[in-house]
């Protein structure tokens, strides 16, 4: 009788690909746990991050998420190689996910071939406390995914007050509403330009921080939307 979707984009996918009537699908969003919040002491968060991740320095940009092709990590590395070397020297790129088998070796080889191995840190698995410290202390969160049903890492980064940029595709415009903070994930040049803007342009960074403060991806909002959806269903079934 009712299907709840994690985003309007996913709702549209259900309607298009599963032929579900539009009035039977409601987007309610996805929530971010309350622990994802800005750092009470950013300097302490930076210390926690760099002390927990070997080779990591303050001032890093970061990506976290999956490592499959859909996540476009190789596209991110290609874009990082296009960023001005002087800027890369000041800002490492931390790639945060569990490395499976030979995939980690492959990505390290890609970074080497692109000439950015010295500017990229593959962290491997980090626990939730370290991830939280990294969200709170990163200079820029980058999410180059080709497709998302929602895009939870972006919502987590925003909740932690991180300046964030992401792909202009699928559900991500719902999570990150500022069009200037989005890029074409299939174009490494566009990703590189967004990274450069995110690390260097103070006006953009200030606006991005305001965006992070304004968006609401709380579980309270999801609960309220779910209650409304069930209320509408109950009224229809009476």
PDB file of C-alpha atoms in Angstrom:
ATOM      1  CA  UNK A   1       0.000   0.000   0.000  1.00  0.00           C
ATOM      2  CA  UNK A   2       2.900   2.397   0.653  1.00  0.00           C
ATOM      3  CA  UNK A   3       6.593   2.490  -0.200  1.00  0.00           C
ATOM      4  CA  UNK A   4       8.941   4.876   1.609  1.00  0.00           C
ATOM      5  CA  UNK A   5      11.924   6.173  -0.367  1.00  0.00           C
ATOM      6  CA  UNK A   6      15.146   7.678   0.944  1.00  0.00           C
ATOM      7  CA  UNK A   7      15.103  10.544  -1.594  1.00  0.00           C
ATOM      8  CA  UNK A   8      12.946  12.102  -4.289  1.00  0.00           C
ATOM      9  CA  UNK A   9      15.351  10.691  -6.865  1.00  0.00           C
ATOM     10  CA  UNK A  10      14.911   7.174  -5.511  1.00  0.00           C
ATOM     11  CA  UNK A  11      11.156   7.744  -5.455  1.00  0.00           C
ATOM     12  CA  UNK A  12      11.292   8.646  -9.157  1.00  0.00           C
ATOM     13  CA  UNK A  13      13.347   5.505  -9.847  1.00  0.00           C
ATOM     14  CA  UNK A  14      10.724   3.342  -8.135  1.00  0.00           C
ATOM     15  CA  UNK A  15       7.961   4.918 -10.195  1.00  0.00           C
ATOM     16  CA  UNK A  16       9.865   4.659 -13.482  1.00  0.00           C
ATOM     17  CA  UNK A  17      11.491   1.252 -13.196  1.00  0.00           C
ATOM     18  CA  UNK A  18       9.047  -0.678 -11.007  1.00  0.00           C
ATOM     19  CA  UNK A  19       5.858   0.912 -12.376  1.00  0.00           C
ATOM     20  CA  UNK A  20       4.641   1.747  -8.879  1.00  0.00           C
ATOM     21  CA  UNK A  21       1.834   4.343  -8.834  1.00  0.00           C
ATOM     22  CA  UNK A  22       3.155   7.747  -7.810  1.00  0.00           C
ATOM     23  CA  UNK A  23       0.673   8.088  -4.948  1.00  0.00           C
ATOM     24  CA  UNK A  24       2.038   4.891  -3.393  1.00  0.00           C
ATOM     25  CA  UNK A  25       5.623   6.158  -3.038  1.00  0.00           C
ATOM     26  CA  UNK A  26       6.665   8.872  -0.582  1.00  0.00           C
ATOM     27  CA  UNK A  27      10.172  10.279  -0.064  1.00  0.00           C
ATOM     28  CA  UNK A  28      10.984  10.652   3.628  1.00  0.00           C
ATOM     29  CA  UNK A  29      14.750  11.163   3.454  1.00  0.00           C
ATOM     30  CA  UNK A  30      17.488   9.612   5.554  1.00  0.00           C
ATOM     31  CA  UNK A  31      18.752  10.725   8.932  1.00  0.00           C
ATOM     32  CA  UNK A  32      22.206  11.422  10.288  1.00  0.00           C
ATOM     33  CA  UNK A  33      22.874  10.408  13.916  1.00  0.00           C
ATOM     34  CA  UNK A  34      23.132  13.323  16.340  1.00  0.00           C
ATOM     35  CA  UNK A  35      26.784  12.514  17.097  1.00  0.00           C
ATOM     36  CA  UNK A  36      27.669  13.915  13.674  1.00  0.00           C
ATOM     37  CA  UNK A  37      27.963  17.553  14.690  1.00  0.00           C
ATOM     38  CA  UNK A  38      30.528  20.371  14.448  1.00  0.00           C
ATOM     39  CA  UNK A  39      33.585  20.049  16.666  1.00  0.00           C
ATOM     40  CA  UNK A  40      33.363  21.798  20.039  1.00  0.00           C
ATOM     41  CA  UNK A  41      37.128  22.274  19.654  1.00  0.00           C
ATOM     42  CA  UNK A  42      38.333  22.045  16.038  1.00  0.00           C
ATOM     43  CA  UNK A  43      42.002  22.061  17.042  1.00  0.00           C
ATOM     44  CA  UNK A  44      41.366  18.984  19.182  1.00  0.00           C
ATOM     45  CA  UNK A  45      39.561  17.298  16.278  1.00  0.00           C
ATOM     46  CA  UNK A  46      42.522  17.989  13.994  1.00  0.00           C
ATOM     47  CA  UNK A  47      44.914  16.482  16.540  1.00  0.00           C
ATOM     48  CA  UNK A  48      42.711  13.412  16.924  1.00  0.00           C
ATOM     49  CA  UNK A  49      42.580  12.893  13.162  1.00  0.00           C
ATOM     50  CA  UNK A  50      46.280  13.315  12.420  1.00  0.00           C
ATOM     51  CA  UNK A  51      47.334  11.249  15.440  1.00  0.00           C
ATOM     52  CA  UNK A  52      45.018   8.398  14.402  1.00  0.00           C
ATOM     53  CA  UNK A  53      45.864   8.188  10.694  1.00  0.00           C
ATOM     54  CA  UNK A  54      49.506   7.466   9.811  1.00  0.00           C
ATOM     55  CA  UNK A  55      50.953  10.039   7.425  1.00  0.00           C
ATOM     56  CA  UNK A  56      48.006  12.433   7.642  1.00  0.00           C
ATOM     57  CA  UNK A  57      48.691  16.151   8.034  1.00  0.00           C
ATOM     58  CA  UNK A  58      46.413  19.008   9.035  1.00  0.00           C
ATOM     59  CA  UNK A  59      44.737  20.763   6.121  1.00  0.00           C
ATOM     60  CA  UNK A  60      43.623  17.610   4.305  1.00  0.00           C
ATOM     61  CA  UNK A  61      40.758  17.173   1.862  1.00  0.00           C
ATOM     62  CA  UNK A  62      38.896  13.888   2.104  1.00  0.00           C
ATOM     63  CA  UNK A  63      36.579  11.375   0.493  1.00  0.00           C
ATOM     64  CA  UNK A  64      34.843   8.524   2.264  1.00  0.00           C
ATOM     65  CA  UNK A  65      32.384   5.961   0.950  1.00  0.00           C
ATOM     66  CA  UNK A  66      32.617   2.789  -1.085  1.00  0.00           C
ATOM     67  CA  UNK A  67      35.422   1.741  -3.388  1.00  0.00           C
ATOM     68  CA  UNK A  68      33.352   0.288  -6.248  1.00  0.00           C
ATOM     69  CA  UNK A  69      33.416   1.835  -9.719  1.00  0.00           C
ATOM     70  CA  UNK A  70      30.165   3.736  -9.101  1.00  0.00           C
ATOM     71  CA  UNK A  71      31.920   5.788  -6.433  1.00  0.00           C
ATOM     72  CA  UNK A  72      34.353   7.158  -9.040  1.00  0.00           C
ATOM     73  CA  UNK A  73      37.471   7.114  -6.876  1.00  0.00           C
ATOM     74  CA  UNK A  74      39.708   6.838  -9.936  1.00  0.00           C
ATOM     75  CA  UNK A  75      37.968   9.913 -11.345  1.00  0.00           C
ATOM     76  CA  UNK A  76      38.755  11.710  -8.099  1.00  0.00           C
ATOM     77  CA  UNK A  77      42.427  10.731  -8.349  1.00  0.00           C
ATOM     78  CA  UNK A  78      42.516  11.941 -11.969  1.00  0.00           C
ATOM     79  CA  UNK A  79      41.014  15.242 -10.852  1.00  0.00           C
ATOM     80  CA  UNK A  80      43.467  15.544  -7.964  1.00  0.00           C
ATOM     81  CA  UNK A  81      46.298  15.229 -10.473  1.00  0.00           C
ATOM     82  CA  UNK A  82      44.924  18.313 -12.258  1.00  0.00           C
ATOM     83  CA  UNK A  83      44.971  20.455  -9.110  1.00  0.00           C
ATOM     84  CA  UNK A  84      47.880  22.895  -8.910  1.00  0.00           C
ATOM     85  CA  UNK A  85      50.878  21.060  -7.375  1.00  0.00           C
ATOM     86  CA  UNK A  86      51.464  23.905  -4.919  1.00  0.00           C
ATOM     87  CA  UNK A  87      47.912  23.496  -3.629  1.00  0.00           C
ATOM     88  CA  UNK A  88      48.314  19.723  -3.417  1.00  0.00           C
ATOM     89  CA  UNK A  89      51.481  20.244  -1.406  1.00  0.00           C
ATOM     90  CA  UNK A  90      49.460  22.158   1.197  1.00  0.00           C
ATOM     91  CA  UNK A  91      46.446  19.844   1.197  1.00  0.00           C
ATOM     92  CA  UNK A  92      46.704  16.071   1.117  1.00  0.00           C
ATOM     93  CA  UNK A  93      43.796  14.018  -0.208  1.00  0.00           C
ATOM     94  CA  UNK A  94      42.653  11.405   2.305  1.00  0.00           C
ATOM     95  CA  UNK A  95      40.781   8.487   0.706  1.00  0.00           C
ATOM     96  CA  UNK A  96      38.908   6.793   3.518  1.00  0.00           C
ATOM     97  CA  UNK A  97      37.543   3.272   3.102  1.00  0.00           C
ATOM     98  CA  UNK A  98      38.459  -0.345   3.792  1.00  0.00           C
ATOM     99  CA  UNK A  99      40.823  -1.613   1.110  1.00  0.00           C
ATOM    100  CA  UNK A 100      39.829  -5.007  -0.267  1.00  0.00           C
ATOM    101  CA  UNK A 101      42.446  -7.406  -1.667  1.00  0.00           C
ATOM    102  CA  UNK A 102      44.304  -6.107  -4.677  1.00  0.00           C
ATOM    103  CA  UNK A 103      42.020  -3.100  -5.091  1.00  0.00           C
ATOM    104  CA  UNK A 104      44.107  -1.032  -2.708  1.00  0.00           C
ATOM    105  CA  UNK A 105      47.227  -1.909  -4.664  1.00  0.00           C
ATOM    106  CA  UNK A 106      45.459  -0.917  -7.884  1.00  0.00           C
ATOM    107  CA  UNK A 107      44.449   2.499  -6.531  1.00  0.00           C
ATOM    108  CA  UNK A 108      47.942   3.100  -5.176  1.00  0.00           C
ATOM    109  CA  UNK A 109      49.306   2.248  -8.615  1.00  0.00           C
ATOM    110  CA  UNK A 110      46.844   4.665 -10.251  1.00  0.00           C
ATOM    111  CA  UNK A 111      47.962   7.427  -7.883  1.00  0.00           C
ATOM    112  CA  UNK A 112      51.595   6.625  -8.694  1.00  0.00           C
ATOM    113  CA  UNK A 113      50.956   6.712 -12.447  1.00  0.00           C
ATOM    114  CA  UNK A 114      49.169  10.057 -12.084  1.00  0.00           C
ATOM    115  CA  UNK A 115      52.080  11.485 -10.113  1.00  0.00           C
ATOM    116  CA  UNK A 116      50.071  12.180  -6.952  1.00  0.00           C
ATOM    117  CA  UNK A 117      51.131   9.294  -4.711  1.00  0.00           C
ATOM    118  CA  UNK A 118      52.924  11.673  -2.341  1.00  0.00           C
ATOM    119  CA  UNK A 119      49.783  13.808  -2.006  1.00  0.00           C
ATOM    120  CA  UNK A 120      47.261  11.003  -1.329  1.00  0.00           C
ATOM    121  CA  UNK A 121      46.742   9.025   1.878  1.00  0.00           C
ATOM    122  CA  UNK A 122      44.789   5.766   1.623  1.00  0.00           C
ATOM    123  CA  UNK A 123      43.697   5.363   5.217  1.00  0.00           C
ATOM    124  CA  UNK A 124      42.145   1.914   5.050  1.00  0.00           C
ATOM    125  CA  UNK A 125      39.400   1.243   7.583  1.00  0.00           C
ATOM    126  CA  UNK A 126      38.913   3.857  10.302  1.00  0.00           C
ATOM    127  CA  UNK A 127      36.526   3.504  13.223  1.00  0.00           C
ATOM    128  CA  UNK A 128      33.593   5.830  13.818  1.00  0.00           C
ATOM    129  CA  UNK A 129      35.460   8.067  16.257  1.00  0.00           C
ATOM    130  CA  UNK A 130      38.297   8.665  13.794  1.00  0.00           C
ATOM    131  CA  UNK A 131      35.851   9.237  10.938  1.00  0.00           C
ATOM    132  CA  UNK A 132      34.018  11.804  13.053  1.00  0.00           C
ATOM    133  CA  UNK A 133      37.285  13.590  13.841  1.00  0.00           C
ATOM    134  CA  UNK A 134      38.152  13.641  10.135  1.00  0.00           C
ATOM    135  CA  UNK A 135      34.760  15.047   9.133  1.00  0.00           C
ATOM    136  CA  UNK A 136      35.150  17.744  11.776  1.00  0.00           C
ATOM    137  CA  UNK A 137      38.668  18.728  10.790  1.00  0.00           C
ATOM    138  CA  UNK A 138      38.841  18.331   7.004  1.00  0.00           C
ATOM    139  CA  UNK A 139      39.375  21.454   4.929  1.00  0.00           C
ATOM    140  CA  UNK A 140      37.150  20.036   2.172  1.00  0.00           C
ATOM    141  CA  UNK A 141      34.905  17.004   1.747  1.00  0.00           C
ATOM    142  CA  UNK A 142      34.690  15.720  -1.856  1.00  0.00           C
ATOM    143  CA  UNK A 143      32.119  13.186  -3.060  1.00  0.00           C
ATOM    144  CA  UNK A 144      32.460  12.321  -6.780  1.00  0.00           C
ATOM    145  CA  UNK A 145      29.951   9.450  -6.976  1.00  0.00           C
ATOM    146  CA  UNK A 146      28.253   8.689 -10.290  1.00  0.00           C
ATOM    147  CA  UNK A 147      24.996   7.569  -8.673  1.00  0.00           C
ATOM    148  CA  UNK A 148      23.484   7.626  -5.194  1.00  0.00           C
ATOM    149  CA  UNK A 149      20.150   6.672  -3.730  1.00  0.00           C
ATOM    150  CA  UNK A 150      20.753   9.303  -1.067  1.00  0.00           C
ATOM    151  CA  UNK A 151      24.414  10.132  -0.356  1.00  0.00           C
ATOM    152  CA  UNK A 152      24.817   9.648   3.383  1.00  0.00           C
ATOM    153  CA  UNK A 153      28.517  10.617   3.616  1.00  0.00           C
ATOM    154  CA  UNK A 154      27.692  14.080   2.253  1.00  0.00           C
ATOM    155  CA  UNK A 155      24.958  14.516   4.846  1.00  0.00           C
ATOM    156  CA  UNK A 156      27.340  13.375   7.594  1.00  0.00           C
ATOM    157  CA  UNK A 157      30.039  15.799   6.448  1.00  0.00           C
ATOM    158  CA  UNK A 158      27.567  18.687   6.328  1.00  0.00           C
ATOM    159  CA  UNK A 159      26.283  17.825   9.793  1.00  0.00           C
ATOM    160  CA  UNK A 160      29.868  18.084  11.043  1.00  0.00           C
ATOM    161  CA  UNK A 161      30.231  21.546   9.495  1.00  0.00           C
ATOM    162  CA  UNK A 162      32.559  20.499   6.676  1.00  0.00           C
ATOM    163  CA  UNK A 163      32.858  22.558   3.504  1.00  0.00           C
ATOM    164  CA  UNK A 164      31.518  20.014   1.022  1.00  0.00           C
ATOM    165  CA  UNK A 165      31.351  19.525  -2.749  1.00  0.00           C
ATOM    166  CA  UNK A 166      29.649  16.671  -4.579  1.00  0.00           C
ATOM    167  CA  UNK A 167      28.460  15.351  -7.908  1.00  0.00           C
ATOM    168  CA  UNK A 168      25.584  17.100  -9.639  1.00  0.00           C
ATOM    169  CA  UNK A 169      23.737  13.850 -10.264  1.00  0.00           C
ATOM    170  CA  UNK A 170      21.043  11.487  -8.954  1.00  0.00           C
ATOM    171  CA  UNK A 171      19.986  12.348  -5.388  1.00  0.00           C
ATOM    172  CA  UNK A 172      22.962  14.496  -4.451  1.00  0.00           C
ATOM    173  CA  UNK A 173      21.380  17.883  -5.300  1.00  0.00           C
ATOM    174  CA  UNK A 174      18.787  17.057  -2.629  1.00  0.00           C
ATOM    175  CA  UNK A 175      21.513  16.504  -0.049  1.00  0.00           C
ATOM    176  CA  UNK A 176      23.711  19.428  -1.128  1.00  0.00           C
ATOM    177  CA  UNK A 177      21.384  22.165  -2.426  1.00  0.00           C
ATOM    178  CA  UNK A 178      23.992  24.780  -3.437  1.00  0.00           C
ATOM    179  CA  UNK A 179      24.537  24.363  -7.218  1.00  0.00           C
ATOM    180  CA  UNK A 180      27.936  26.064  -6.965  1.00  0.00           C
ATOM    181  CA  UNK A 181      29.070  23.226  -4.696  1.00  0.00           C
ATOM    182  CA  UNK A 182      28.351  20.552  -7.291  1.00  0.00           C
ATOM    183  CA  UNK A 183      30.258  19.325 -10.341  1.00  0.00           C
ATOM    184  CA  UNK A 184      30.049  16.933 -13.289  1.00  0.00           C
ATOM    185  CA  UNK A 185      31.525  13.695 -11.888  1.00  0.00           C
ATOM    186  CA  UNK A 186      32.487  12.454 -15.344  1.00  0.00           C
ATOM    187  CA  UNK A 187      34.728  15.473 -15.973  1.00  0.00           C
ATOM    188  CA  UNK A 188      37.995  15.440 -13.973  1.00  0.00           C
ATOM    189  CA  UNK A 189      38.623  19.056 -14.987  1.00  0.00           C
ATOM    190  CA  UNK A 190      35.314  20.099 -13.431  1.00  0.00           C
ATOM    191  CA  UNK A 191      36.086  18.150 -10.263  1.00  0.00           C
ATOM    192  CA  UNK A 192      39.542  19.750 -10.062  1.00  0.00           C
ATOM    193  CA  UNK A 193      38.039  23.225 -10.489  1.00  0.00           C
ATOM    194  CA  UNK A 194      35.540  22.545  -7.697  1.00  0.00           C
ATOM    195  CA  UNK A 195      38.307  21.258  -5.420  1.00  0.00           C
ATOM    196  CA  UNK A 196      40.393  24.351  -6.108  1.00  0.00           C
ATOM    197  CA  UNK A 197      37.437  26.637  -5.423  1.00  0.00           C
ATOM    198  CA  UNK A 198      36.599  24.738  -2.258  1.00  0.00           C
ATOM    199  CA  UNK A 199      40.124  25.017  -0.888  1.00  0.00           C
ATOM    200  CA  UNK A 200      40.989  28.573  -1.929  1.00  0.00           C
ATOM    201  CA  UNK A 201      37.944  30.826  -2.375  1.00  0.00           C
ATOM    202  CA  UNK A 202      36.934  32.333   0.956  1.00  0.00           C
ATOM    203  CA  UNK A 203      33.525  33.553  -0.280  1.00  0.00           C
ATOM    204  CA  UNK A 204      32.650  30.065  -1.506  1.00  0.00           C
ATOM    205  CA  UNK A 205      33.837  28.489   1.739  1.00  0.00           C
ATOM    206  CA  UNK A 206      31.797  30.913   3.835  1.00  0.00           C
ATOM    207  CA  UNK A 207      28.680  30.188   1.767  1.00  0.00           C
ATOM    208  CA  UNK A 208      29.337  26.449   1.998  1.00  0.00           C
ATOM    209  CA  UNK A 209      29.575  26.684   5.775  1.00  0.00           C
ATOM    210  CA  UNK A 210      26.239  28.504   5.874  1.00  0.00           C
ATOM    211  CA  UNK A 211      24.778  25.710   3.740  1.00  0.00           C
ATOM    212  CA  UNK A 212      26.127  23.125   6.172  1.00  0.00           C
ATOM    213  CA  UNK A 213      24.431  24.947   9.041  1.00  0.00           C
ATOM    214  CA  UNK A 214      21.122  25.310   7.181  1.00  0.00           C
ATOM    215  CA  UNK A 215      20.470  21.809   5.839  1.00  0.00           C
ATOM    216  CA  UNK A 216      18.582  19.367   8.037  1.00  0.00           C
ATOM    217  CA  UNK A 217      19.102  15.646   7.581  1.00  0.00           C
ATOM    218  CA  UNK A 218      18.038  14.710  11.101  1.00  0.00           C
ATOM    219  CA  UNK A 219      16.177  11.564  12.085  1.00  0.00           C
ATOM    220  CA  UNK A 220      13.535  13.831  13.613  1.00  0.00           C
ATOM    221  CA  UNK A 221      12.738  15.112  10.124  1.00  0.00           C
ATOM    222  CA  UNK A 222      12.569  11.562   8.771  1.00  0.00           C
ATOM    223  CA  UNK A 223      10.215  10.535  11.588  1.00  0.00           C
ATOM    224  CA  UNK A 224       7.943  13.512  10.924  1.00  0.00           C
ATOM    225  CA  UNK A 225       7.824  12.760   7.185  1.00  0.00           C
ATOM    226  CA  UNK A 226       7.116   9.086   7.886  1.00  0.00           C
ATOM    227  CA  UNK A 227       4.289   9.946  10.268  1.00  0.00           C
ATOM    228  CA  UNK A 228       2.732  12.209   7.639  1.00  0.00           C
ATOM    229  CA  UNK A 229       3.018   9.466   5.023  1.00  0.00           C
ATOM    230  CA  UNK A 230       1.341   6.869   7.248  1.00  0.00           C
ATOM    231  CA  UNK A 231      -1.306   9.394   8.229  1.00  0.00           C
ATOM    232  CA  UNK A 232      -2.152   9.967   4.576  1.00  0.00           C
ATOM    233  CA  UNK A 233      -2.244   6.210   3.980  1.00  0.00           C
ATOM    234  CA  UNK A 234      -4.585   5.664   6.924  1.00  0.00           C
ATOM    235  CA  UNK A 235      -6.914   8.388   5.672  1.00  0.00           C
ATOM    236  CA  UNK A 236      -6.965   6.815   2.204  1.00  0.00           C
ATOM    237  CA  UNK A 237      -7.792   3.360   3.559  1.00  0.00           C
ATOM    238  CA  UNK A 238     -10.684   4.468   5.734  1.00  0.00           C
TER     239      UNK A 238
END
